[in-house]
Amino acid sequence: MSETTITKSDNSSMNRAEKGIETVETKPSPPSYTAFPASRRKFIIFIVTFIGFFGPLSGGIYLPALNVLSEAYHVSDNQINATVSVFMLIFAFGPLIWASLADYRGRRPLYIVSFAVFIVANILLASVPAKYGALVALRIVQALGGSSVTSLGAGTIADMVEPKYRASAMSLFLLGPQLGPVLGPVIGGLLTGRANWRWIFGFLAIAGSSAWLLLLFCLPETLRSRVGNGTESAAKPWVFLPSFASKIAKNHGPPGKIPTPKMFWNLFCYPPIAIVSCNTAILFSTYYCIAVTLPRVLARTYHWSTTEVGLAFLASGVGMIIGSLAGGRFSDRRRARAVKASPEGKVAPERRLADQIWGVLLCAAGTLMYGWFCDRAIHPAAVLAGTFLAGFGMTWVFVTSTAFLTECFPANAAGVFALGVMLRNPAAALAAVITEPLISRMGFGWCFTGLAVMEFVLAGGAVLLLRVKSPSWRTKREAKLAQAAAAAKK
């Protein structure tokens, strides 16, 4: 064979290899889950966490002023307590109203409109004459405006953060809604004692306006059915001239379905959503039994001042923060290990539920400790340790439940989050009514023993039921959706 022939053969082989390399290099890679860089994502999470703080804050900040307000409005204690119940009920179902549009029309317009409603309600509460009817009506408007971010924020997190990191991101977002009820009584007590009850609403209006400006100039649209992975939104500067609604991007995701009451009912009838909603209600209502009895116990048994009682809520608040952050990171790490161990590199959403039982056990233990420590007048540090454990365990469960639901329904993240927490406030309102009669009949220790057993049996049983049955429920649901899609194409 001649040298020329060998050279031509070698060159031909090299050319083919180079072409192969070029083909591999130029093959388009799949788009990333989000185009927002990590620093921008953290900034957006900070914004929705900060905004999410105000709705629950407006419920808690009101409580220390109830006696003052009953005198100012010349009404009975029952009438002024009714404004608390009305606020809680509207705050429970308000997220469904906003979520019904958020998964279809976009997040940003609803953030802007709902928070503007919240600010206007607070301005009027701080300035209009003291008429009871006006107070009730404006508290309804205030709750409606402030309730939006609990569902919108969860949707924003699901838009930007891929499933393997979602629990950690959710734990950060939930810090806002969780800190509101904790810091609210502290701030409300200080404002009522040192200034005037109207400054409660004035503070909410002023602080809320600063948060609204942050929304207006810094929060981009993230809904995937409108902006896809956010390539065009990410190209905007961090601070931009406001526009009410974003244009639909070229690479947008599948369009969202038009929301209807039937759609939400069908979602709620899906067993995992109904079970998570009931489970959340059980844990939160038990914690609320602690919250409504703690001020009386500390004042009468330990002779603490109003300011000291307000500061005592920081124990459960710190427990909530640590439980949320630890639960989210632990869940993400366990999920990452499961992905590595899986031959396909995928895991089912139910993997998030594996470690919820530890949160339930801690919550039940904290409830039991609180009841008997108060009953026996043990040192207040031990009482606060019980509230810490109850808060820690509750948020450990909440953050993993939220990540689980958003992984099951990524296109309806805001809606399923709203459904997941829908029963929480009504259950808490009921708990506030029945706690004192139960204590008077059963005694403090045995009342909270019963609540701890209820948590262990019902909430723990719900966790185990989800772990066992949720995969088959999800498989059946996916099969029905596939059949419906196939029938629609015919």
PDB file of N, CA and C in Angstrom, residues 132-194:
ATOM      1  N   TYR A 132     -67.697  50.118  64.769  1.00  0.00           N
ATOM      2  CA  TYR A 132     -67.488  48.674  64.796  1.00  0.00           C
ATOM      3  C   TYR A 132     -67.715  48.038  63.421  1.00  0.00           C
ATOM      4  N   GLY A 133     -68.753  48.476  62.716  1.00  0.00           N
ATOM      5  CA  GLY A 133     -69.030  47.925  61.392  1.00  0.00           C
ATOM      6  C   GLY A 133     -67.869  48.158  60.434  1.00  0.00           C
ATOM      7  N   ALA A 134     -67.278  49.351  60.504  1.00  0.00           N
ATOM      8  CA  ALA A 134     -66.120  49.652  59.652  1.00  0.00           C
ATOM      9  C   ALA A 134     -64.932  48.774  60.020  1.00  0.00           C
ATOM     10  N   LEU A 135     -64.753  48.525  61.317  1.00  0.00           N
ATOM     11  CA  LEU A 135     -63.646  47.670  61.764  1.00  0.00           C
ATOM     12  C   LEU A 135     -63.781  46.263  61.185  1.00  0.00           C
ATOM     13  N   VAL A 136     -64.971  45.688  61.269  1.00  0.00           N
ATOM     14  CA  VAL A 136     -65.187  44.336  60.747  1.00  0.00           C
ATOM     15  C   VAL A 136     -64.955  44.296  59.245  1.00  0.00           C
ATOM     16  N   ALA A 137     -65.544  45.257  58.525  1.00  0.00           N
ATOM     17  CA  ALA A 137     -65.418  45.275  57.062  1.00  0.00           C
ATOM     18  C   ALA A 137     -63.960  45.441  56.629  1.00  0.00           C
ATOM     19  N   LEU A 138     -63.244  46.348  57.286  1.00  0.00           N
ATOM     20  CA  LEU A 138     -61.857  46.596  56.889  1.00  0.00           C
ATOM     21  C   LEU A 138     -60.928  45.454  57.297  1.00  0.00           C
ATOM     22  N   ARG A 139     -61.261  44.761  58.385  1.00  0.00           N
ATOM     23  CA  ARG A 139     -60.472  43.584  58.746  1.00  0.00           C
ATOM     24  C   ARG A 139     -60.644  42.475  57.703  1.00  0.00           C
ATOM     25  N   ILE A 140     -61.843  42.381  57.124  1.00  0.00           N
ATOM     26  CA  ILE A 140     -62.075  41.409  56.047  1.00  0.00           C
ATOM     27  C   ILE A 140     -61.213  41.760  54.833  1.00  0.00           C
ATOM     28  N   VAL A 141     -61.212  43.048  54.468  1.00  0.00           N
ATOM     29  CA  VAL A 141     -60.408  43.487  53.316  1.00  0.00           C
ATOM     30  C   VAL A 141     -58.920  43.300  53.603  1.00  0.00           C
ATOM     31  N   GLN A 142     -58.506  43.619  54.821  1.00  0.00           N
ATOM     32  CA  GLN A 142     -57.106  43.458  55.208  1.00  0.00           C
ATOM     33  C   GLN A 142     -56.675  41.995  55.093  1.00  0.00           C
ATOM     34  N   ALA A 143     -57.507  41.082  55.591  1.00  0.00           N
ATOM     35  CA  ALA A 143     -57.179  39.657  55.523  1.00  0.00           C
ATOM     36  C   ALA A 143     -57.142  39.163  54.086  1.00  0.00           C
ATOM     37  N   LEU A 144     -58.071  39.639  53.265  1.00  0.00           N
ATOM     38  CA  LEU A 144     -58.116  39.217  51.866  1.00  0.00           C
ATOM     39  C   LEU A 144     -56.852  39.656  51.123  1.00  0.00           C
ATOM     40  N   GLY A 145     -56.449  40.914  51.335  1.00  0.00           N
ATOM     41  CA  GLY A 145     -55.247  41.406  50.664  1.00  0.00           C
ATOM     42  C   GLY A 145     -53.978  40.742  51.169  1.00  0.00           C
ATOM     43  N   GLY A 146     -53.889  40.507  52.475  1.00  0.00           N
ATOM     44  CA  GLY A 146     -52.668  39.942  53.046  1.00  0.00           C
ATOM     45  C   GLY A 146     -52.526  38.446  52.864  1.00  0.00           C
ATOM     46  N   SER A 147     -53.613  37.764  52.489  1.00  0.00           N
ATOM     47  CA  SER A 147     -53.580  36.301  52.394  1.00  0.00           C
ATOM     48  C   SER A 147     -52.964  35.803  51.096  1.00  0.00           C
ATOM     49  N   SER A 148     -52.748  36.676  50.132  1.00  0.00           N
ATOM     50  CA  SER A 148     -52.344  36.224  48.798  1.00  0.00           C
ATOM     51  C   SER A 148     -50.968  35.588  48.770  1.00  0.00           C
ATOM     52  N   VAL A 149     -50.031  36.132  49.541  1.00  0.00           N
ATOM     53  CA  VAL A 149     -48.628  35.737  49.367  1.00  0.00           C
ATOM     54  C   VAL A 149     -48.378  34.312  49.847  1.00  0.00           C
ATOM     55  N   THR A 150     -49.212  33.783  50.742  1.00  0.00           N
ATOM     56  CA  THR A 150     -48.984  32.423  51.198  1.00  0.00           C
ATOM     57  C   THR A 150     -49.059  31.423  50.043  1.00  0.00           C
ATOM     58  N   SER A 151     -49.935  31.675  49.087  1.00  0.00           N
ATOM     59  CA  SER A 151     -50.017  30.788  47.916  1.00  0.00           C
ATOM     60  C   SER A 151     -49.147  31.288  46.766  1.00  0.00           C
ATOM     61  N   LEU A 152     -49.117  32.599  46.533  1.00  0.00           N
ATOM     62  CA  LEU A 152     -48.301  33.135  45.441  1.00  0.00           C
ATOM     63  C   LEU A 152     -46.821  32.840  45.663  1.00  0.00           C
ATOM     64  N   GLY A 153     -46.362  32.963  46.905  1.00  0.00           N
ATOM     65  CA  GLY A 153     -44.948  32.718  47.194  1.00  0.00           C
ATOM     66  C   GLY A 153     -44.560  31.282  46.914  1.00  0.00           C
ATOM     67  N   ALA A 154     -45.419  30.334  47.300  1.00  0.00           N
ATOM     68  CA  ALA A 154     -45.124  28.924  47.015  1.00  0.00           C
ATOM     69  C   ALA A 154     -45.057  28.682  45.516  1.00  0.00           C
ATOM     70  N   GLY A 155     -45.926  29.342  44.762  1.00  0.00           N
ATOM     71  CA  GLY A 155     -45.874  29.219  43.307  1.00  0.00           C
ATOM     72  C   GLY A 155     -44.596  29.789  42.727  1.00  0.00           C
ATOM     73  N   THR A 156     -44.139  30.922  43.249  1.00  0.00           N
ATOM     74  CA  THR A 156     -42.900  31.527  42.773  1.00  0.00           C
ATOM     75  C   THR A 156     -41.709  30.609  43.023  1.00  0.00           C
ATOM     76  N   ILE A 157     -41.654  29.984  44.204  1.00  0.00           N
ATOM     77  CA  ILE A 157     -40.568  29.055  44.510  1.00  0.00           C
ATOM     78  C   ILE A 157     -40.578  27.884  43.536  1.00  0.00           C
ATOM     79  N   ALA A 158     -41.766  27.315  43.278  1.00  0.00           N
ATOM     80  CA  ALA A 158     -41.867  26.184  42.354  1.00  0.00           C
ATOM     81  C   ALA A 158     -41.469  26.585  40.933  1.00  0.00           C
ATOM     82  N   ASP A 159     -41.737  27.839  40.558  1.00  0.00           N
ATOM     83  CA  ASP A 159     -41.355  28.320  39.225  1.00  0.00           C
ATOM     84  C   ASP A 159     -39.842  28.327  39.038  1.00  0.00           C
ATOM     85  N   MET A 160     -39.110  28.727  40.072  1.00  0.00           N
ATOM     86  CA  MET A 160     -37.678  28.996  39.929  1.00  0.00           C
ATOM     87  C   MET A 160     -36.774  27.859  40.391  1.00  0.00           C
ATOM     88  N   VAL A 161     -37.211  27.088  41.348  1.00  0.00           N
ATOM     89  CA  VAL A 161     -36.320  26.140  42.010  1.00  0.00           C
ATOM     90  C   VAL A 161     -36.693  24.723  41.597  1.00  0.00           C
ATOM     91  N   GLU A 162     -35.732  24.001  41.047  1.00  0.00           N
ATOM     92  CA  GLU A 162     -35.992  22.629  40.624  1.00  0.00           C
ATOM     93  C   GLU A 162     -36.234  21.736  41.828  1.00  0.00           C
ATOM     94  N   PRO A 163     -36.921  20.600  41.622  1.00  0.00           N
ATOM     95  CA  PRO A 163     -37.373  19.790  42.758  1.00  0.00           C
ATOM     96  C   PRO A 163     -36.290  19.385  43.746  1.00  0.00           C
ATOM     97  N   LYS A 164     -35.072  19.124  43.294  1.00  0.00           N
ATOM     98  CA  LYS A 164     -34.066  18.599  44.218  1.00  0.00           C
ATOM     99  C   LYS A 164     -33.629  19.617  45.269  1.00  0.00           C
ATOM    100  N   TYR A 165     -33.872  20.915  45.012  1.00  0.00           N
ATOM    101  CA  TYR A 165     -33.532  21.946  45.995  1.00  0.00           C
ATOM    102  C   TYR A 165     -34.767  22.617  46.587  1.00  0.00           C
ATOM    103  N   ARG A 166     -35.942  22.105  46.272  1.00  0.00           N
ATOM    104  CA  ARG A 166     -37.168  22.864  46.565  1.00  0.00           C
ATOM    105  C   ARG A 166     -37.501  22.933  48.052  1.00  0.00           C
ATOM    106  N   ALA A 167     -37.234  21.861  48.785  1.00  0.00           N
ATOM    107  CA  ALA A 167     -37.568  21.878  50.215  1.00  0.00           C
ATOM    108  C   ALA A 167     -36.762  22.944  50.950  1.00  0.00           C
ATOM    109  N   SER A 168     -35.473  23.087  50.601  1.00  0.00           N
ATOM    110  CA  SER A 168     -34.649  24.125  51.237  1.00  0.00           C
ATOM    111  C   SER A 168     -35.177  25.510  50.906  1.00  0.00           C
ATOM    112  N   ALA A 169     -35.552  25.718  49.641  1.00  0.00           N
ATOM    113  CA  ALA A 169     -36.088  27.024  49.240  1.00  0.00           C
ATOM    114  C   ALA A 169     -37.423  27.295  49.921  1.00  0.00           C
ATOM    115  N   MET A 170     -38.269  26.269  50.024  1.00  0.00           N
ATOM    116  CA  MET A 170     -39.550  26.436  50.714  1.00  0.00           C
ATOM    117  C   MET A 170     -39.336  26.766  52.189  1.00  0.00           C
ATOM    118  N   SER A 171     -38.320  26.159  52.789  1.00  0.00           N
ATOM    119  CA  SER A 171     -38.068  26.432  54.207  1.00  0.00           C
ATOM    120  C   SER A 171     -37.691  27.888  54.422  1.00  0.00           C
ATOM    121  N   LEU A 172     -36.974  28.476  53.461  1.00  0.00           N
ATOM    122  CA  LEU A 172     -36.633  29.900  53.563  1.00  0.00           C
ATOM    123  C   LEU A 172     -37.870  30.769  53.384  1.00  0.00           C
ATOM    124  N   PHE A 173     -38.687  30.445  52.382  1.00  0.00           N
ATOM    125  CA  PHE A 173     -39.899  31.233  52.143  1.00  0.00           C
ATOM    126  C   PHE A 173     -40.844  31.182  53.331  1.00  0.00           C
ATOM    127  N   LEU A 174     -40.998  30.001  53.940  1.00  0.00           N
ATOM    128  CA  LEU A 174     -41.954  29.843  55.039  1.00  0.00           C
ATOM    129  C   LEU A 174     -41.531  30.581  56.302  1.00  0.00           C
ATOM    130  N   LEU A 175     -40.281  31.052  56.344  1.00  0.00           N
ATOM    131  CA  LEU A 175     -39.861  31.845  57.501  1.00  0.00           C
ATOM    132  C   LEU A 175     -40.721  33.100  57.649  1.00  0.00           C
ATOM    133  N   GLY A 176     -41.082  33.719  56.542  1.00  0.00           N
ATOM    134  CA  GLY A 176     -41.906  34.934  56.608  1.00  0.00           C
ATOM    135  C   GLY A 176     -43.248  34.683  57.255  1.00  0.00           C
ATOM    136  N   PRO A 177     -44.079  33.760  56.695  1.00  0.00           N
ATOM    137  CA  PRO A 177     -45.373  33.476  57.318  1.00  0.00           C
ATOM    138  C   PRO A 177     -45.270  32.940  58.742  1.00  0.00           C
ATOM    139  N   GLN A 178     -44.176  32.250  59.071  1.00  0.00           N
ATOM    140  CA  GLN A 178     -44.056  31.684  60.414  1.00  0.00           C
ATOM    141  C   GLN A 178     -43.642  32.719  61.454  1.00  0.00           C
ATOM    142  N   LEU A 179     -42.844  33.698  61.036  1.00  0.00           N
ATOM    143  CA  LEU A 179     -42.396  34.719  61.976  1.00  0.00           C
ATOM    144  C   LEU A 179     -43.489  35.747  62.280  1.00  0.00           C
ATOM    145  N   GLY A 180     -44.439  35.913  61.369  1.00  0.00           N
ATOM    146  CA  GLY A 180     -45.504  36.885  61.574  1.00  0.00           C
ATOM    147  C   GLY A 180     -46.268  36.688  62.869  1.00  0.00           C
ATOM    148  N   PRO A 181     -46.810  35.475  63.129  1.00  0.00           N
ATOM    149  CA  PRO A 181     -47.545  35.266  64.377  1.00  0.00           C
ATOM    150  C   PRO A 181     -46.667  35.347  65.625  1.00  0.00           C
ATOM    151  N   VAL A 182     -45.353  35.129  65.465  1.00  0.00           N
ATOM    152  CA  VAL A 182     -44.456  35.162  66.617  1.00  0.00           C
ATOM    153  C   VAL A 182     -44.090  36.596  66.987  1.00  0.00           C
ATOM    154  N   LEU A 183     -43.681  37.385  66.000  1.00  0.00           N
ATOM    155  CA  LEU A 183     -43.264  38.758  66.260  1.00  0.00           C
ATOM    156  C   LEU A 183     -44.446  39.719  66.366  1.00  0.00           C
ATOM    157  N   GLY A 184     -45.600  39.313  65.828  1.00  0.00           N
ATOM    158  CA  GLY A 184     -46.770  40.185  65.861  1.00  0.00           C
ATOM    159  C   GLY A 184     -47.152  40.637  67.258  1.00  0.00           C
ATOM    160  N   PRO A 185     -47.340  39.722  68.221  1.00  0.00           N
ATOM    161  CA  PRO A 185     -47.703  40.155  69.578  1.00  0.00           C
ATOM    162  C   PRO A 185     -46.652  41.049  70.229  1.00  0.00           C
ATOM    163  N   VAL A 186     -45.371  40.798  69.924  1.00  0.00           N
ATOM    164  CA  VAL A 186     -44.310  41.623  70.497  1.00  0.00           C
ATOM    165  C   VAL A 186     -44.413  43.059  69.980  1.00  0.00           C
ATOM    166  N   ILE A 187     -44.544  43.195  68.647  1.00  0.00           N
ATOM    167  CA  ILE A 187     -44.635  44.533  68.040  1.00  0.00           C
ATOM    168  C   ILE A 187     -45.931  45.219  68.457  1.00  0.00           C
ATOM    169  N   GLY A 188     -47.042  44.465  68.453  1.00  0.00           N
ATOM    170  CA  GLY A 188     -48.324  45.045  68.829  1.00  0.00           C
ATOM    171  C   GLY A 188     -48.349  45.535  70.262  1.00  0.00           C
ATOM    172  N   GLY A 189     -47.742  44.764  71.165  1.00  0.00           N
ATOM    173  CA  GLY A 189     -47.681  45.190  72.561  1.00  0.00           C
ATOM    174  C   GLY A 189     -46.874  46.461  72.742  1.00  0.00           C
ATOM    175  N   LEU A 190     -45.753  46.565  72.034  1.00  0.00           N
ATOM    176  CA  LEU A 190     -44.919  47.761  72.134  1.00  0.00           C
ATOM    177  C   LEU A 190     -45.639  48.988  71.577  1.00  0.00           C
ATOM    178  N   LEU A 191     -46.294  48.836  70.420  1.00  0.00           N
ATOM    179  CA  LEU A 191     -46.979  49.976  69.803  1.00  0.00           C
ATOM    180  C   LEU A 191     -48.177  50.421  70.635  1.00  0.00           C
ATOM    181  N   THR A 192     -48.933  49.453  71.153  1.00  0.00           N
ATOM    182  CA  THR A 192     -50.114  49.800  71.952  1.00  0.00           C
ATOM    183  C   THR A 192     -49.725  50.442  73.274  1.00  0.00           C
ATOM    184  N   GLY A 193     -48.671  49.922  73.892  1.00  0.00           N
ATOM    185  CA  GLY A 193     -48.267  50.434  75.196  1.00  0.00           C
ATOM    186  C   GLY A 193     -47.575  51.781  75.137  1.00  0.00           C
ATOM    187  N   ARG A 194     -46.804  52.029  74.106  1.00  0.00           N
ATOM    188  CA  ARG A 194     -45.996  53.241  74.053  1.00  0.00           C
ATOM    189  C   ARG A 194     -46.557  54.319  73.135  1.00  0.00           C
TER     190      ARG A 194
END
